[in-house]
Amino acid sequence: MDKITLKPITLRYAEEIQRLASHPLIVETTALPSPYPEEGARIWIEQVLEPRRNAGQEYAYAIIREDGTFLGVCGFNNIPADKARVEIGYWIGVPYWGHGYATEACRQAVDLAFATMGFQSLYAPILARNRASQRVLEKLGFRHMRTYTNTVYAKWSKYEILVEYSLTRHEWMATASGSQHS
Ligand SMILES: CC(C)(COP(=O)(O)OP(=O)(O)OC[C@H]1O[C@@H](n2cnc3c(N)ncnc32)[C@H](O)[C@@H]1OP(=O)(O)O)[C@@H](O)C(=O)NCCC(=O)NCCS
């Protein structure tokens, strides 16, 4: 497995985010706008991420392979003031699928969330048809909590089924990764 690191997103990553996020297979199963707009990455970083990061509401990281290749994005969103329940999200550029990169990036993000950032639980709403994404979180110890029809995301029809996965700090402590931080 190649070593990967998470780096806070700045404008230096805008071009690579723009290139990889514009792929139809990335916007299809994420909350990203579809089709991905021209200048979408720069506008997101400047107008959404930076103010929300300054307010403690959202953090996003570039997933970087040891040879410097930009692989994708993972991060935390909808962070409440009490940090009780935080959304985790992620995508990997299509050319890099199937190498374990999402699992390793999310493992590092989960460790950061619970060991450093003081979050109490993480959750992810995932399209039921997106089995690869569910598998990523299952491998990290997340549990399936509920299944519901979409009323949350305007970009998907109300006939789409979503599944919600969750992991608490307490559950993370019992995982191999969490036990190294106890
Ligand atoms: C979902 C996504 C992040 C996975 O990235 P990845 O780097 O390929 O993931 P990994 O290699 O770490 O793990 C994928 C796992 O799913 C499995 N998988 C892949 N396709 C699958 C499918 N159709 N059905 C079931 N499992 C599948 C893989 O075999 C692997 O599990 P394994 O290690 O037990 O073999 C990537 O496909 C992606 O970015 N998709 C578009 C954006 C997206 O959906 N993001 C998540 C939104 S909730």
Tab-separated table of C-alpha atoms and ligand atoms in Angstrom:
chain	number	residue	atom	x	y	z
A	1	MET	CA	0.000	0.000	0.000
A	2	ASP	CA	1.379	3.407	-1.001
A	3	LYS	CA	1.781	5.871	1.842
A	4	ILE	CA	-0.713	8.724	1.699
A	5	THR	CA	-1.082	11.909	3.717
A	6	LEU	CA	-3.908	14.383	4.271
A	7	LYS	CA	-3.134	18.070	3.653
A	8	PRO	CA	-5.543	20.926	4.414
A	9	ILE	CA	-7.081	22.139	1.165
A	10	THR	CA	-5.929	25.483	-0.177
A	11	LEU	CA	-6.165	27.104	-3.591
A	12	ARG	CA	-3.012	25.254	-4.665
A	13	TYR	CA	-5.196	22.143	-5.086
A	14	ALA	CA	-7.988	23.898	-7.029
A	15	GLU	CA	-6.801	22.808	-10.467
A	16	GLU	CA	-6.540	19.124	-9.557
A	17	ILE	CA	-9.859	19.136	-7.700
A	18	GLN	CA	-11.468	20.782	-10.723
A	19	ARG	CA	-10.036	18.171	-13.107
A	20	LEU	CA	-10.939	15.074	-11.068
A	21	ALA	CA	-14.261	16.253	-9.571
A	22	SER	CA	-15.611	17.080	-13.024
A	23	HIS	CA	-15.833	13.372	-13.877
A	24	PRO	CA	-19.481	12.223	-14.092
A	25	LEU	CA	-18.777	9.261	-11.786
A	26	ILE	CA	-17.654	11.616	-8.993
A	27	VAL	CA	-20.619	13.983	-9.103
A	28	GLU	CA	-23.069	11.115	-9.568
A	29	THR	CA	-22.722	9.666	-6.052
A	30	THR	CA	-21.612	12.708	-4.028
A	31	ALA	CA	-23.359	15.903	-2.986
A	32	LEU	CA	-21.117	17.845	-5.423
A	33	PRO	CA	-23.048	19.891	-7.997
A	34	SER	CA	-23.801	18.002	-11.194
A	35	PRO	CA	-22.451	18.787	-13.721
A	36	TYR	CA	-19.480	20.195	-11.825
A	37	PRO	CA	-19.319	23.918	-12.708
A	38	GLU	CA	-16.414	25.622	-14.404
A	39	GLU	CA	-14.322	27.268	-11.681
A	40	GLY	CA	-16.272	25.115	-9.193
A	41	ALA	CA	-13.193	24.141	-7.176
A	42	ARG	CA	-11.853	27.683	-6.814
A	43	ILE	CA	-15.269	29.052	-5.873
A	44	TRP	CA	-15.839	26.228	-3.358
A	45	ILE	CA	-12.461	26.816	-1.677
A	46	GLU	CA	-12.731	30.612	-1.568
A	47	GLN	CA	-16.416	31.128	-0.893
A	48	VAL	CA	-17.531	28.012	0.989
A	49	LEU	CA	-14.650	26.100	2.556
A	50	GLU	CA	-12.518	28.986	3.845
A	51	PRO	CA	-15.314	30.866	5.666
A	52	ARG	CA	-16.749	27.617	7.032
A	53	ARG	CA	-13.286	26.434	8.155
A	54	ASN	CA	-12.753	29.762	9.931
A	55	ALA	CA	-16.101	29.239	11.672
A	56	GLY	CA	-15.171	25.650	12.666
A	57	GLN	CA	-17.998	24.188	10.562
A	58	GLU	CA	-16.063	22.319	7.856
A	59	TYR	CA	-12.569	20.905	7.254
A	60	ALA	CA	-11.398	19.349	3.991
A	61	TYR	CA	-8.150	17.615	3.094
A	62	ALA	CA	-6.328	16.781	-0.097
A	63	ILE	CA	-5.364	13.099	-0.236
A	64	ILE	CA	-1.758	13.035	-1.447
A	65	ARG	CA	0.242	9.919	-2.398
A	66	GLU	CA	3.899	9.749	-1.389
A	67	ASP	CA	4.997	10.507	-4.973
A	68	GLY	CA	3.037	13.791	-4.743
A	69	THR	CA	0.031	12.644	-6.791
A	70	PHE	CA	-3.251	14.275	-5.793
A	71	LEU	CA	-5.772	11.431	-5.331
A	72	GLY	CA	-8.955	13.056	-4.027
A	73	VAL	CA	-10.612	14.791	-1.105
A	74	CYS	CA	-11.922	13.816	2.296
A	75	GLY	CA	-13.249	15.918	5.090
A	76	PHE	CA	-15.729	16.810	7.768
A	77	ASN	CA	-18.849	18.886	7.284
A	78	ASN	CA	-21.828	20.162	9.272
A	79	ILE	CA	-19.777	20.334	12.468
A	80	PRO	CA	-22.019	21.480	15.329
A	81	ALA	CA	-20.661	23.644	18.140
A	82	ASP	CA	-20.749	20.686	20.556
A	83	LYS	CA	-18.922	18.425	18.018
A	84	ALA	CA	-21.327	15.632	18.934
A	85	ARG	CA	-22.185	14.401	15.441
A	86	VAL	CA	-20.100	15.261	12.388
A	87	GLU	CA	-20.519	14.257	8.744
A	88	ILE	CA	-17.571	12.602	6.972
A	89	GLY	CA	-17.295	12.700	3.178
A	90	TYR	CA	-14.745	11.614	0.567
A	91	TRP	CA	-14.051	10.970	-3.075
A	92	ILE	CA	-11.117	9.502	-4.984
A	93	GLY	CA	-10.342	10.431	-8.597
A	94	VAL	CA	-11.559	7.726	-10.977
A	95	PRO	CA	-8.060	6.732	-12.234
A	96	TYR	CA	-7.099	5.822	-8.666
A	97	TRP	CA	-10.050	3.652	-7.612
A	98	GLY	CA	-9.511	0.159	-6.230
A	99	HIS	CA	-6.159	0.635	-4.495
A	100	GLY	CA	-7.402	1.092	-0.946
A	101	TYR	CA	-6.817	4.855	-1.024
A	102	ALA	CA	-10.293	5.842	0.243
A	103	THR	CA	-10.035	3.356	3.095
A	104	GLU	CA	-6.609	4.626	4.144
A	105	ALA	CA	-7.620	8.297	3.792
A	106	CYS	CA	-10.769	7.743	5.844
A	107	ARG	CA	-8.786	5.780	8.433
A	108	GLN	CA	-6.508	8.781	8.879
A	109	ALA	CA	-9.471	11.183	8.924
A	110	VAL	CA	-11.269	9.069	11.553
A	111	ASP	CA	-8.144	8.997	13.743
A	112	LEU	CA	-7.867	12.777	13.379
A	113	ALA	CA	-11.544	13.245	14.220
A	114	PHE	CA	-11.435	11.243	17.437
A	115	ALA	CA	-7.822	11.565	18.620
A	116	THR	CA	-7.249	15.249	17.826
A	117	MET	CA	-10.400	17.147	16.958
A	118	GLY	CA	-12.608	16.008	19.811
A	119	PHE	CA	-15.538	14.812	17.709
A	120	GLN	CA	-17.860	12.397	19.489
A	121	SER	CA	-19.322	10.573	16.485
A	122	LEU	CA	-19.081	10.498	12.705
A	123	TYR	CA	-21.819	9.696	10.214
A	124	ALA	CA	-22.171	9.407	6.450
A	125	PRO	CA	-25.308	9.295	4.312
A	126	ILE	CA	-24.518	7.070	1.307
A	127	LEU	CA	-26.592	6.115	-1.725
A	128	ALA	CA	-27.751	2.520	-1.279
A	129	ARG	CA	-26.414	1.743	-4.764
A	130	ASN	CA	-22.942	2.999	-3.799
A	131	ARG	CA	-21.641	-0.255	-2.344
A	132	ALA	CA	-17.960	0.688	-2.717
A	133	SER	CA	-18.438	3.643	-0.377
A	134	GLN	CA	-20.332	1.549	2.168
A	135	ARG	CA	-17.556	-1.032	2.053
A	136	VAL	CA	-14.958	1.657	2.840
A	137	LEU	CA	-16.743	2.578	6.066
A	138	GLU	CA	-17.575	-1.026	6.984
A	139	LYS	CA	-13.843	-1.818	6.838
A	140	LEU	CA	-13.264	0.978	9.375
A	141	GLY	CA	-15.859	-0.314	11.835
A	142	PHE	CA	-18.773	1.986	10.928
A	143	ARG	CA	-22.223	0.492	11.455
A	144	HIS	CA	-25.304	0.746	9.289
A	145	MET	CA	-27.802	2.826	11.278
A	146	ARG	CA	-30.812	3.427	9.058
A	147	THR	CA	-32.159	3.320	5.534
A	148	TYR	CA	-34.400	6.099	4.246
A	149	THR	CA	-35.733	7.582	1.041
A	150	ASN	CA	-34.103	10.781	-0.107
A	151	THR	CA	-35.651	14.004	1.109
A	152	VAL	CA	-32.352	15.707	1.886
A	153	TYR	CA	-30.514	16.169	-1.422
A	154	ALA	CA	-32.275	18.171	-4.110
A	155	LYS	CA	-29.918	16.756	-6.754
A	156	TRP	CA	-31.316	13.215	-6.353
A	157	SER	CA	-34.882	12.086	-6.820
A	158	LYS	CA	-37.098	11.194	-3.886
A	159	TYR	CA	-36.921	7.586	-5.100
A	160	GLU	CA	-33.218	7.295	-4.282
A	161	ILE	CA	-32.524	5.209	-1.182
A	162	LEU	CA	-29.888	6.401	1.281
A	163	VAL	CA	-28.176	4.398	3.985
A	164	GLU	CA	-26.581	6.061	6.973
A	165	TYR	CA	-23.388	4.737	8.529
A	166	SER	CA	-22.025	5.846	11.876
A	167	LEU	CA	-19.076	5.353	14.216
A	168	THR	CA	-18.823	6.746	17.741
A	169	ARG	CA	-15.611	7.706	19.480
A	170	HIS	CA	-16.288	4.920	21.966
A	171	GLU	CA	-16.603	2.342	19.145
A	172	TRP	CA	-13.459	3.702	17.463
A	173	MET	CA	-11.500	3.150	20.690
A	174	ALA	CA	-12.237	-0.579	20.316
A	175	THR	CA	-10.877	-0.718	16.748
A	176	ALA	CA	-7.236	-1.497	15.979
A	177	SER	CA	-6.685	2.126	15.000
A	178	GLY	CA	-8.392	3.566	18.055
A	179	SER	CA	-6.678	1.274	20.541
A	180	GLN	CA	-3.310	2.708	19.434
A	181	HIS	CA	-4.480	6.124	20.677
A	182	SER	CA	-5.801	5.050	24.078
B	1	LIG	C1	-16.355	5.155	-3.109
B	1	LIG	C2	-14.890	5.500	-3.397
B	1	LIG	C3	-14.501	6.662	-2.476
B	1	LIG	C4	-14.020	4.283	-3.116
B	1	LIG	O1	-12.664	4.655	-3.327
B	1	LIG	P1	-11.496	3.523	-3.457
B	1	LIG	O2	-10.189	4.194	-3.194
B	1	LIG	O3	-11.675	2.794	-4.731
B	1	LIG	O4	-11.899	2.582	-2.213
B	1	LIG	P2	-11.015	1.410	-1.550
B	1	LIG	O5	-10.138	0.820	-2.602
B	1	LIG	O6	-10.383	1.933	-0.317
B	1	LIG	O7	-12.149	0.367	-1.067
B	1	LIG	C5	-13.242	0.053	-1.911
B	1	LIG	C6	-13.884	-1.229	-1.415
B	1	LIG	O8	-15.154	-1.375	-2.070
B	1	LIG	C7	-15.171	-2.597	-2.787
B	1	LIG	N1	-16.004	-2.383	-3.962
B	1	LIG	C8	-15.715	-1.669	-5.069
B	1	LIG	N2	-16.770	-1.700	-5.913
B	1	LIG	C9	-17.739	-2.432	-5.302
B	1	LIG	C10	-19.050	-2.819	-5.661
B	1	LIG	N3	-19.595	-2.462	-6.820
B	1	LIG	N4	-19.769	-3.586	-4.785
B	1	LIG	C11	-19.229	-3.957	-3.592
B	1	LIG	N5	-17.978	-3.601	-3.200
B	1	LIG	C12	-17.246	-2.858	-4.050
B	1	LIG	C13	-13.740	-2.886	-3.100
B	1	LIG	O9	-13.543	-4.258	-3.403
B	1	LIG	C14	-13.084	-2.463	-1.771
B	1	LIG	O10	-13.340	-3.398	-0.741
B	1	LIG	P3	-12.252	-4.538	-0.322
B	1	LIG	O11	-11.020	-3.815	0.149
B	1	LIG	O12	-12.949	-5.303	0.754
B	1	LIG	O13	-11.979	-5.352	-1.560
B	1	LIG	C15	-14.680	5.905	-4.888
B	1	LIG	O14	-15.229	4.907	-5.694
B	1	LIG	C16	-15.329	7.236	-5.241
B	1	LIG	O15	-14.723	8.281	-5.030
B	1	LIG	N6	-16.559	7.186	-5.784
B	1	LIG	C17	-17.243	8.408	-6.239
B	1	LIG	C18	-17.495	9.386	-5.101
B	1	LIG	C19	-18.217	8.740	-3.944
B	1	LIG	O16	-19.130	7.941	-4.132
B	1	LIG	N7	-17.818	9.114	-2.727
B	1	LIG	C20	-18.477	8.623	-1.527
B	1	LIG	C21	-19.750	9.363	-1.312
B	1	LIG	S1	-20.650	8.676	0.084
